[in-house]
PDB file of C-alpha atoms in Angstrom:
ATOM      1  CA  MET A 162     -32.122 -27.597  45.389  1.00  0.00           C
ATOM      2  CA  LEU A 163     -31.843 -29.300  41.826  1.00  0.00           C
ATOM      3  CA  ARG A 164     -28.002 -28.887  41.691  1.00  0.00           C
ATOM      4  CA  VAL A 165     -28.513 -30.390  45.027  1.00  0.00           C
ATOM      5  CA  ARG A 166     -30.403 -33.879  44.490  1.00  0.00           C
ATOM      6  CA  GLN A 167     -28.382 -33.956  41.370  1.00  0.00           C
ATOM      7  CA  ALA A 168     -24.851 -33.811  43.062  1.00  0.00           C
ATOM      8  CA  ALA A 169     -26.275 -36.122  44.874  1.00  0.00           C
ATOM      9  CA  LEU A 170     -27.865 -38.218  42.836  1.00  0.00           C
ATOM     10  CA  GLU A 171     -24.517 -38.376  40.757  1.00  0.00           C
ATOM     11  CA  ARG A 172     -23.166 -40.437  43.428  1.00  0.00           C
ATOM     12  CA  VAL A 173     -25.953 -43.145  44.159  1.00  0.00           C
ATOM     13  CA  ASP A 174     -25.679 -46.836  42.784  1.00  0.00           C
ATOM     14  CA  HIS A 175     -28.934 -46.665  40.863  1.00  0.00           C
ATOM     15  CA  ARG A 176     -28.612 -50.713  41.199  1.00  0.00           C
ATOM     16  CA  ARG A 177     -30.028 -50.332  44.895  1.00  0.00           C
ATOM     17  CA  PRO A 178     -33.437 -49.500  45.651  1.00  0.00           C
ATOM     18  CA  ALA A 179     -34.901 -46.049  45.798  1.00  0.00           C
ATOM     19  CA  PRO A 180     -34.248 -44.652  49.419  1.00  0.00           C
ATOM     20  CA  ALA A 181     -36.663 -42.987  50.851  1.00  0.00           C
ATOM     21  CA  LEU A 182     -36.924 -39.514  51.770  1.00  0.00           C
ATOM     22  CA  VAL A 183     -36.338 -37.622  55.598  1.00  0.00           C
ATOM     23  CA  ARG A 184     -37.268 -33.965  56.070  1.00  0.00           C
ATOM     24  CA  ALA A 185     -36.272 -32.214  58.676  1.00  0.00           C
ATOM     25  CA  GLN A 186     -39.388 -33.543  61.451  1.00  0.00           C
ATOM     26  CA  HIS A 187     -40.276 -36.325  59.582  1.00  0.00           C
ATOM     27  CA  GLN A 188     -39.742 -39.558  60.667  1.00  0.00           C
ATOM     28  CA  VAL A 189     -39.102 -43.189  58.618  1.00  0.00           C
ATOM     29  CA  ASP A 190     -37.442 -46.731  59.737  1.00  0.00           C
ATOM     30  CA  PRO A 191     -34.162 -46.186  61.265  1.00  0.00           C
ATOM     31  CA  ALA A 192     -33.033 -50.115  59.129  1.00  0.00           C
ATOM     32  CA  ARG A 193     -34.064 -48.721  56.039  1.00  0.00           C
ATOM     33  CA  ARG A 194     -31.953 -46.819  53.323  1.00  0.00           C
ATOM     34  CA  TYR A 195     -32.722 -43.303  53.272  1.00  0.00           C
ATOM     35  CA  TRP A 196     -32.383 -39.780  52.549  1.00  0.00           C
ATOM     36  CA  VAL A 197     -32.235 -37.122  54.903  1.00  0.00           C
ATOM     37  CA  LEU A 198     -33.244 -33.541  53.762  1.00  0.00           C
ATOM     38  CA  ASP A 199     -32.756 -29.952  55.523  1.00  0.00           C
ATOM     39  CA  PRO A 200     -34.424 -27.690  53.118  1.00  0.00           C
ATOM     40  CA  VAL A 201     -32.852 -24.720  55.041  1.00  0.00           C
ATOM     41  CA  ASP A 202     -30.633 -25.456  57.398  1.00  0.00           C
ATOM     42  CA  GLY A 203     -29.912 -22.540  59.745  1.00  0.00           C
ATOM     43  CA  THR A 204     -33.279 -20.513  59.256  1.00  0.00           C
ATOM     44  CA  LYS A 205     -32.405 -17.298  61.516  1.00  0.00           C
ATOM     45  CA  GLY A 206     -28.940 -17.056  59.320  1.00  0.00           C
ATOM     46  CA  PHE A 207     -30.828 -17.284  56.390  1.00  0.00           C
ATOM     47  CA  LEU A 208     -33.141 -15.016  57.051  1.00  0.00           C
ATOM     48  CA  ARG A 209     -30.645 -12.877  58.087  1.00  0.00           C
ATOM     49  CA  LYS A 210     -29.594 -13.481  54.465  1.00  0.00           C
ATOM     50  CA  GLU A 211     -26.050 -14.418  56.266  1.00  0.00           C
ATOM     51  CA  GLN A 212     -25.477 -18.489  56.056  1.00  0.00           C
ATOM     52  CA  TYR A 213     -27.810 -20.986  55.832  1.00  0.00           C
ATOM     53  CA  ALA A 214     -27.445 -24.476  53.533  1.00  0.00           C
ATOM     54  CA  ILE A 215     -29.003 -26.614  51.972  1.00  0.00           C
ATOM     55  CA  ALA A 216     -28.615 -29.984  54.027  1.00  0.00           C
ATOM     56  CA  LEU A 217     -28.811 -33.650  52.080  1.00  0.00           C
ATOM     57  CA  ALA A 218     -26.919 -36.780  53.030  1.00  0.00           C
ATOM     58  CA  LEU A 219     -28.427 -40.853  52.460  1.00  0.00           C
ATOM     59  CA  VAL A 220     -27.877 -43.193  55.536  1.00  0.00           C
ATOM     60  CA  GLU A 221     -27.816 -46.736  55.423  1.00  0.00           C
ATOM     61  CA  GLY A 222     -27.579 -49.124  58.518  1.00  0.00           C
ATOM     62  CA  GLY A 223     -26.347 -46.430  60.775  1.00  0.00           C
ATOM     63  CA  GLN A 224     -23.612 -45.097  58.290  1.00  0.00           C
ATOM     64  CA  VAL A 225     -24.009 -41.912  56.162  1.00  0.00           C
ATOM     65  CA  LEU A 226     -22.527 -43.249  52.945  1.00  0.00           C
ATOM     66  CA  LEU A 227     -23.020 -39.420  51.061  1.00  0.00           C
ATOM     67  CA  GLY A 228     -23.641 -35.941  51.376  1.00  0.00           C
ATOM     68  CA  VAL A 229     -23.900 -32.816  49.577  1.00  0.00           C
ATOM     69  CA  LEU A 230     -24.083 -29.202  50.994  1.00  0.00           C
ATOM     70  CA  ALA A 231     -25.512 -26.407  49.310  1.00  0.00           C
ATOM     71  CA  CYS A 232     -24.174 -23.120  51.218  1.00  0.00           C
ATOM     72  CA  PRO A 233     -25.377 -19.926  48.461  1.00  0.00           C
ATOM     73  CA  ASN A 234     -24.021 -17.459  51.055  1.00  0.00           C
ATOM     74  CA  LEU A 235     -20.572 -18.380  52.035  1.00  0.00           C
ATOM     75  CA  PRO A 236     -17.359 -17.182  50.789  1.00  0.00           C
ATOM     76  CA  PHE A 237     -14.438 -18.772  49.193  1.00  0.00           C
ATOM     77  CA  SER A 238     -12.127 -17.452  52.767  1.00  0.00           C
ATOM     78  CA  LEU A 239     -13.051 -16.807  56.474  1.00  0.00           C
ATOM     79  CA  HIS A 240     -10.627 -13.956  55.566  1.00  0.00           C
ATOM     80  CA  ALA A 241     -11.521 -12.784  52.122  1.00  0.00           C
ATOM     81  CA  PRO A 242     -15.592 -11.078  52.060  1.00  0.00           C
ATOM     82  CA  GLU A 243     -15.527 -12.016  48.447  1.00  0.00           C
ATOM     83  CA  GLN A 244     -18.679 -14.817  47.680  1.00  0.00           C
ATOM     84  CA  PRO A 245     -19.330 -16.662  44.943  1.00  0.00           C
ATOM     85  CA  VAL A 246     -22.046 -14.823  42.903  1.00  0.00           C
ATOM     86  CA  PHE A 247     -24.093 -18.549  42.670  1.00  0.00           C
ATOM     87  CA  GLY A 248     -23.130 -20.245  45.107  1.00  0.00           C
ATOM     88  CA  GLN A 249     -20.922 -23.300  46.121  1.00  0.00           C
ATOM     89  CA  MET A 250     -21.418 -27.165  47.082  1.00  0.00           C
ATOM     90  CA  TYR A 251     -19.723 -29.703  49.411  1.00  0.00           C
ATOM     91  CA  ALA A 252     -20.193 -33.071  48.125  1.00  0.00           C
ATOM     92  CA  ALA A 253     -19.102 -36.920  49.943  1.00  0.00           C
ATOM     93  CA  VAL A 254     -18.830 -40.124  49.622  1.00  0.00           C
ATOM     94  CA  LYS A 255     -17.949 -42.266  52.047  1.00  0.00           C
ATOM     95  CA  GLY A 256     -14.316 -43.572  51.404  1.00  0.00           C
ATOM     96  CA  GLN A 257     -13.344 -41.573  48.438  1.00  0.00           C
ATOM     97  CA  GLY A 258     -13.393 -38.302  49.376  1.00  0.00           C
ATOM     98  CA  ALA A 259     -14.569 -34.754  49.424  1.00  0.00           C
ATOM     99  CA  GLU A 260     -14.818 -31.795  46.665  1.00  0.00           C
ATOM    100  CA  ARG A 261     -15.738 -28.619  46.552  1.00  0.00           C
ATOM    101  CA  ILE A 262     -18.300 -27.758  43.715  1.00  0.00           C
ATOM    102  CA  ASP A 263     -17.938 -24.228  42.517  1.00  0.00           C
ATOM    103  CA  LEU A 264     -21.634 -23.325  40.602  1.00  0.00           C
ATOM    104  CA  GLY A 265     -22.065 -20.907  37.650  1.00  0.00           C
ATOM    105  CA  ALA A 266     -24.702 -19.332  36.011  1.00  0.00           C
ATOM    106  CA  GLY A 267     -27.698 -21.982  34.933  1.00  0.00           C
ATOM    107  CA  ASP A 268     -26.181 -23.993  37.892  1.00  0.00           C
ATOM    108  CA  SER A 269     -23.604 -24.486  35.621  1.00  0.00           C
ATOM    109  CA  ILE A 270     -20.332 -25.600  36.807  1.00  0.00           C
ATOM    110  CA  VAL A 271     -17.269 -23.813  37.259  1.00  0.00           C
ATOM    111  CA  ARG A 272     -14.955 -25.767  39.224  1.00  0.00           C
ATOM    112  CA  ARG A 273     -14.032 -29.010  41.479  1.00  0.00           C
ATOM    113  CA  LEU A 274     -11.585 -28.949  43.987  1.00  0.00           C
ATOM    114  CA  PRO A 275     -11.003 -31.389  45.950  1.00  0.00           C
ATOM    115  CA  LEU A 276     -11.226 -30.972  50.058  1.00  0.00           C
ATOM    116  CA  ARG A 277      -8.455 -31.576  52.539  1.00  0.00           C
ATOM    117  CA  VAL A 278      -8.900 -30.044  56.529  1.00  0.00           C
ATOM    118  CA  THR A 279      -6.018 -28.082  57.350  1.00  0.00           C
ATOM    119  CA  PRO A 280      -2.606 -29.910  58.739  1.00  0.00           C
ATOM    120  CA  GLU A 281      -2.083 -27.060  61.896  1.00  0.00           C
ATOM    121  CA  THR A 282      -0.918 -27.956  65.204  1.00  0.00           C
ATOM    122  CA  GLU A 283      -0.168 -25.040  66.440  1.00  0.00           C
ATOM    123  CA  PRO A 284      -2.864 -24.059  68.632  1.00  0.00           C
ATOM    124  CA  ALA A 285      -1.748 -19.432  67.987  1.00  0.00           C
ATOM    125  CA  ARG A 286      -2.534 -20.132  64.611  1.00  0.00           C
ATOM    126  CA  LEU A 287      -5.434 -22.108  64.601  1.00  0.00           C
ATOM    127  CA  GLU A 288      -8.928 -20.526  63.807  1.00  0.00           C
ATOM    128  CA  TRP A 289     -12.330 -22.299  64.484  1.00  0.00           C
ATOM    129  CA  VAL A 290     -15.699 -22.264  64.059  1.00  0.00           C
ATOM    130  CA  GLU A 291     -19.281 -22.069  66.567  1.00  0.00           C
ATOM    131  CA  ARG A 292     -22.899 -21.867  66.617  1.00  0.00           C
ATOM    132  CA  VAL A 293     -24.666 -17.490  66.341  1.00  0.00           C
ATOM    133  CA  GLU A 294     -27.237 -18.767  68.427  1.00  0.00           C
ATOM    134  CA  SER A 295     -26.511 -19.555  71.406  1.00  0.00           C
ATOM    135  CA  SER A 296     -26.818 -19.294  75.905  1.00  0.00           C
ATOM    136  CA  ASP A 297     -23.688 -16.854  76.771  1.00  0.00           C
ATOM    137  CA  LYS A 298     -23.101 -20.256  79.400  1.00  0.00           C
ATOM    138  CA  ASN A 299     -22.759 -22.075  76.239  1.00  0.00           C
ATOM    139  CA  HIS A 300     -20.377 -20.132  74.163  1.00  0.00           C
ATOM    140  CA  ASP A 301     -18.920 -19.748  77.729  1.00  0.00           C
ATOM    141  CA  VAL A 302     -18.197 -23.425  78.054  1.00  0.00           C
ATOM    142  CA  THR A 303     -16.564 -23.353  74.839  1.00  0.00           C
ATOM    143  CA  ALA A 304     -14.129 -20.386  74.966  1.00  0.00           C
ATOM    144  CA  GLN A 305     -13.067 -22.443  78.318  1.00  0.00           C
ATOM    145  CA  VAL A 306     -12.334 -25.640  76.020  1.00  0.00           C
ATOM    146  CA  VAL A 307     -10.653 -23.220  73.118  1.00  0.00           C
ATOM    147  CA  GLU A 308      -8.034 -21.978  76.112  1.00  0.00           C
ATOM    148  CA  ALA A 309      -7.720 -24.865  77.229  1.00  0.00           C
ATOM    149  CA  VAL A 310      -6.296 -26.166  73.974  1.00  0.00           C
ATOM    150  CA  GLY A 311      -4.219 -22.861  74.018  1.00  0.00           C
ATOM    151  CA  ILE A 312      -6.593 -21.245  70.786  1.00  0.00           C
ATOM    152  CA  THR A 313      -5.921 -17.860  71.185  1.00  0.00           C
ATOM    153  CA  LYS A 314      -8.344 -16.649  68.362  1.00  0.00           C
ATOM    154  CA  GLU A 315     -11.313 -15.317  68.117  1.00  0.00           C
ATOM    155  CA  PRO A 316     -14.222 -17.592  66.801  1.00  0.00           C
ATOM    156  CA  HIS A 317     -15.852 -16.900  63.780  1.00  0.00           C
ATOM    157  CA  ARG A 318     -19.269 -17.649  64.212  1.00  0.00           C
ATOM    158  CA  ILE A 319     -21.620 -18.823  61.304  1.00  0.00           C
ATOM    159  CA  ASP A 320     -25.403 -20.552  61.447  1.00  0.00           C
ATOM    160  CA  SER A 321     -25.812 -23.802  59.495  1.00  0.00           C
ATOM    161  CA  GLN A 322     -24.236 -26.627  58.858  1.00  0.00           C
ATOM    162  CA  ALA A 323     -21.703 -24.892  56.351  1.00  0.00           C
ATOM    163  CA  LYS A 324     -19.463 -24.456  59.370  1.00  0.00           C
ATOM    164  CA  TYR A 325     -18.405 -29.089  58.725  1.00  0.00           C
ATOM    165  CA  ALA A 326     -17.695 -27.051  54.833  1.00  0.00           C
ATOM    166  CA  VAL A 327     -14.960 -24.492  56.607  1.00  0.00           C
ATOM    167  CA  VAL A 328     -13.869 -27.011  58.472  1.00  0.00           C
ATOM    168  CA  ALA A 329     -13.475 -29.740  55.634  1.00  0.00           C
ATOM    169  CA  ARG A 330     -11.862 -26.872  53.190  1.00  0.00           C
ATOM    170  CA  GLY A 331      -9.565 -25.939  56.085  1.00  0.00           C
ATOM    171  CA  ASP A 332     -10.119 -22.735  57.325  1.00  0.00           C
ATOM    172  CA  ALA A 333     -11.095 -23.609  60.561  1.00  0.00           C
ATOM    173  CA  ALA A 334      -9.944 -27.086  62.273  1.00  0.00           C
ATOM    174  CA  LEU A 335     -12.586 -26.745  65.002  1.00  0.00           C
ATOM    175  CA  TYR A 336     -15.736 -27.397  65.207  1.00  0.00           C
ATOM    176  CA  LEU A 337     -16.912 -27.185  68.684  1.00  0.00           C
ATOM    177  CA  ARG A 338     -21.027 -27.769  69.734  1.00  0.00           C
ATOM    178  CA  HIS A 339     -21.739 -28.513  73.545  1.00  0.00           C
ATOM    179  CA  SER A 340     -25.249 -27.565  75.387  1.00  0.00           C
ATOM    180  CA  LEU A 341     -25.852 -27.483  79.224  1.00  0.00           C
ATOM    181  CA  SER A 342     -29.024 -28.767  78.689  1.00  0.00           C
ATOM    182  CA  LYS A 343     -29.082 -32.221  79.601  1.00  0.00           C
ATOM    183  CA  THR A 344     -32.832 -32.979  77.660  1.00  0.00           C
ATOM    184  CA  TYR A 345     -31.113 -31.517  74.630  1.00  0.00           C
ATOM    185  CA  ILE A 346     -30.637 -34.556  71.725  1.00  0.00           C
ATOM    186  CA  GLU A 347     -29.339 -33.320  68.729  1.00  0.00           C
ATOM    187  CA  LYS A 348     -30.688 -33.764  65.322  1.00  0.00           C
ATOM    188  CA  VAL A 349     -29.693 -35.991  62.734  1.00  0.00           C
ATOM    189  CA  TRP A 350     -31.008 -33.709  59.993  1.00  0.00           C
ATOM    190  CA  ASP A 351     -28.254 -31.152  61.359  1.00  0.00           C
ATOM    191  CA  HIS A 352     -25.426 -33.093  61.294  1.00  0.00           C
ATOM    192  CA  ALA A 353     -25.279 -36.343  58.917  1.00  0.00           C
ATOM    193  CA  ALA A 354     -24.328 -34.255  55.396  1.00  0.00           C
ATOM    194  CA  GLY A 355     -21.610 -31.761  57.291  1.00  0.00           C
ATOM    195  CA  ALA A 356     -19.587 -35.113  59.324  1.00  0.00           C
ATOM    196  CA  ILE A 357     -19.188 -37.202  56.394  1.00  0.00           C
ATOM    197  CA  VAL A 358     -18.016 -33.967  53.882  1.00  0.00           C
ATOM    198  CA  THR A 359     -15.329 -33.206  56.803  1.00  0.00           C
ATOM    199  CA  GLU A 360     -14.288 -36.824  57.626  1.00  0.00           C
ATOM    200  CA  GLU A 361     -13.858 -37.756  53.941  1.00  0.00           C
ATOM    201  CA  ALA A 362     -11.974 -34.129  54.193  1.00  0.00           C
ATOM    202  CA  GLY A 363      -9.775 -36.129  56.734  1.00  0.00           C
ATOM    203  CA  GLY A 364     -11.185 -35.061  59.762  1.00  0.00           C
ATOM    204  CA  ARG A 365     -12.437 -36.417  62.583  1.00  0.00           C
ATOM    205  CA  VAL A 366     -16.311 -36.223  64.151  1.00  0.00           C
ATOM    206  CA  THR A 367     -17.354 -37.167  67.405  1.00  0.00           C
ATOM    207  CA  ASP A 368     -19.789 -36.307  70.525  1.00  0.00           C
ATOM    208  CA  VAL A 369     -18.031 -34.584  73.207  1.00  0.00           C
ATOM    209  CA  ASN A 370     -17.135 -37.786  74.967  1.00  0.00           C
ATOM    210  CA  GLY A 371     -15.145 -38.868  71.316  1.00  0.00           C
ATOM    211  CA  HIS A 372     -18.212 -41.881  70.290  1.00  0.00           C
ATOM    212  CA  PRO A 373     -19.291 -41.991  66.760  1.00  0.00           C
ATOM    213  CA  LEU A 374     -21.764 -39.835  65.565  1.00  0.00           C
ATOM    214  CA  ASP A 375     -24.510 -43.303  65.990  1.00  0.00           C
ATOM    215  CA  PHE A 376     -26.689 -42.509  63.161  1.00  0.00           C
ATOM    216  CA  SER A 377     -28.313 -46.280  63.920  1.00  0.00           C
ATOM    217  CA  MET A 378     -31.216 -44.904  66.296  1.00  0.00           C
ATOM    218  CA  GLY A 379     -32.233 -42.928  62.842  1.00  0.00           C
ATOM    219  CA  ARG A 380     -35.094 -41.412  62.218  1.00  0.00           C
ATOM    220  CA  ARG A 381     -34.331 -37.988  64.068  1.00  0.00           C
ATOM    221  CA  GLN A 382     -31.970 -37.739  66.653  1.00  0.00           C
ATOM    222  CA  LEU A 383     -28.883 -38.366  67.970  1.00  0.00           C
ATOM    223  CA  ASP A 384     -30.017 -40.242  71.173  1.00  0.00           C
ATOM    224  CA  ASN A 385     -26.619 -41.961  71.869  1.00  0.00           C
ATOM    225  CA  ASN A 386     -24.446 -38.927  71.787  1.00  0.00           C
ATOM    226  CA  THR A 387     -23.847 -35.600  73.335  1.00  0.00           C
ATOM    227  CA  GLY A 388     -22.689 -32.308  71.394  1.00  0.00           C
ATOM    228  CA  ILE A 389     -20.056 -32.682  68.321  1.00  0.00           C
ATOM    229  CA  VAL A 390     -16.703 -32.352  68.354  1.00  0.00           C
ATOM    230  CA  ALA A 391     -15.278 -31.924  64.512  1.00  0.00           C
ATOM    231  CA  THR A 392     -11.810 -31.590  63.796  1.00  0.00           C
ATOM    232  CA  ASN A 393      -8.604 -31.751  61.631  1.00  0.00           C
ATOM    233  CA  GLY A 394      -8.496 -34.737  63.609  1.00  0.00           C
ATOM    234  CA  ARG A 395      -4.341 -34.125  64.652  1.00  0.00           C
ATOM    235  CA  ILE A 396      -5.857 -31.959  67.433  1.00  0.00           C
ATOM    236  CA  HIS A 397      -9.204 -33.888  68.379  1.00  0.00           C
ATOM    237  CA  GLU A 398      -7.461 -35.691  70.920  1.00  0.00           C
ATOM    238  CA  GLN A 399      -6.555 -32.808  72.647  1.00  0.00           C
ATOM    239  CA  VAL A 400      -9.674 -31.337  72.451  1.00  0.00           C
ATOM    240  CA  LEU A 401     -11.553 -34.039  73.461  1.00  0.00           C
ATOM    241  CA  GLU A 402      -9.685 -34.099  76.578  1.00  0.00           C
ATOM    242  CA  ALA A 403      -9.918 -30.076  77.340  1.00  0.00           C
ATOM    243  CA  VAL A 404     -13.654 -30.566  77.292  1.00  0.00           C
ATOM    244  CA  ARG A 405     -13.360 -32.881  79.700  1.00  0.00           C
ATOM    245  CA  ARG A 406     -11.733 -30.884  82.070  1.00  0.00           C
ATOM    246  CA  VAL A 407     -13.940 -28.126  81.350  1.00  0.00           C
ATOM    247  CA  LEU A 408     -17.124 -30.007  81.847  1.00  0.00           C
ATOM    248  CA  GLY A 409     -15.916 -31.872  84.557  1.00  0.00           C
ATOM    249  CA  ARG A 410     -15.257 -27.873  86.409  1.00  0.00           C
ATOM    250  CA  SER A 411     -18.827 -27.293  85.132  1.00  0.00           C
ATOM    251  CA  ALA A 412     -20.501 -30.380  86.697  1.00  0.00           C
ATOM    252  CA  GLY A 413     -18.361 -29.759  89.861  1.00  0.00           C
TER     253      GLY A 413
END
C-alpha cells in the first residue's frame, strides 16, 4: 500500500490543494479534487489467493487524472504461470502514457516498462477477459457478444481491476462487463484506476452504449453508464455493434 501511495504521489502536482480521500463505500463532493481508493479490489479473489488489486485514482471535475493498480498475484503473462515474487504496479497519468512497474525486495523498483495494448484485430487470435463471479445468464450474454465479434478463444476469468491491466499490457484485446439487472450500477472505485491505465496504454473504455465513463456524478456510482467495454481500441466499434445486436435479442 505504501508503494502504491508513493507511485501516485510522484505523479501529483503538489502545488494544488490536497485532495480528499474516498474509500470504497465513502462519499465526497464530486466537484472536488479527490482520491478514490479500493484497498482490496476483488475480495473473493483475495480470499481464494488468486487475483486482486489495490486501486487508487485521482479524480477532478469528473476526469480521472491518474491511476495506480497494485497487482500482487498477477503473472507476467496469461500463458505463463511464472508470478512476480513481489508483485507489479500499473500506473498512468492522463496525457502521459502508462507503465508497468515490477517490484523487488523492500519495495524496490526492479524495472519500469511502457504499456501498450495489442494491435491485433484478427478475431481468431484475440484473447479476452471477464469476471469470475457472475450469473450464468450474464456469462451467456457475454459469450454471445464475443461469438458475434468472431472471437473463438475461451475467456480468461480474473477477479478485480487486474483485467484492465491485462488489456493495457496487450495480453487481451477485450474486457466486457454487463449485468442483466436493471437496478445494478457500476461503482466508481471499481473502474477509475483501471480505466485510465487502459486508455493511456492506447486502449478505449466506454459503457456498452459507447458512452465514455462519466465520473462527474462523483462519490459512488457511474449513474450515467451501463456496463463496461474495454478494448485495444481497434475492435471497439465492432464490439459495441455486437453488444447492441445481442442485447437487442435479449430484450426481445
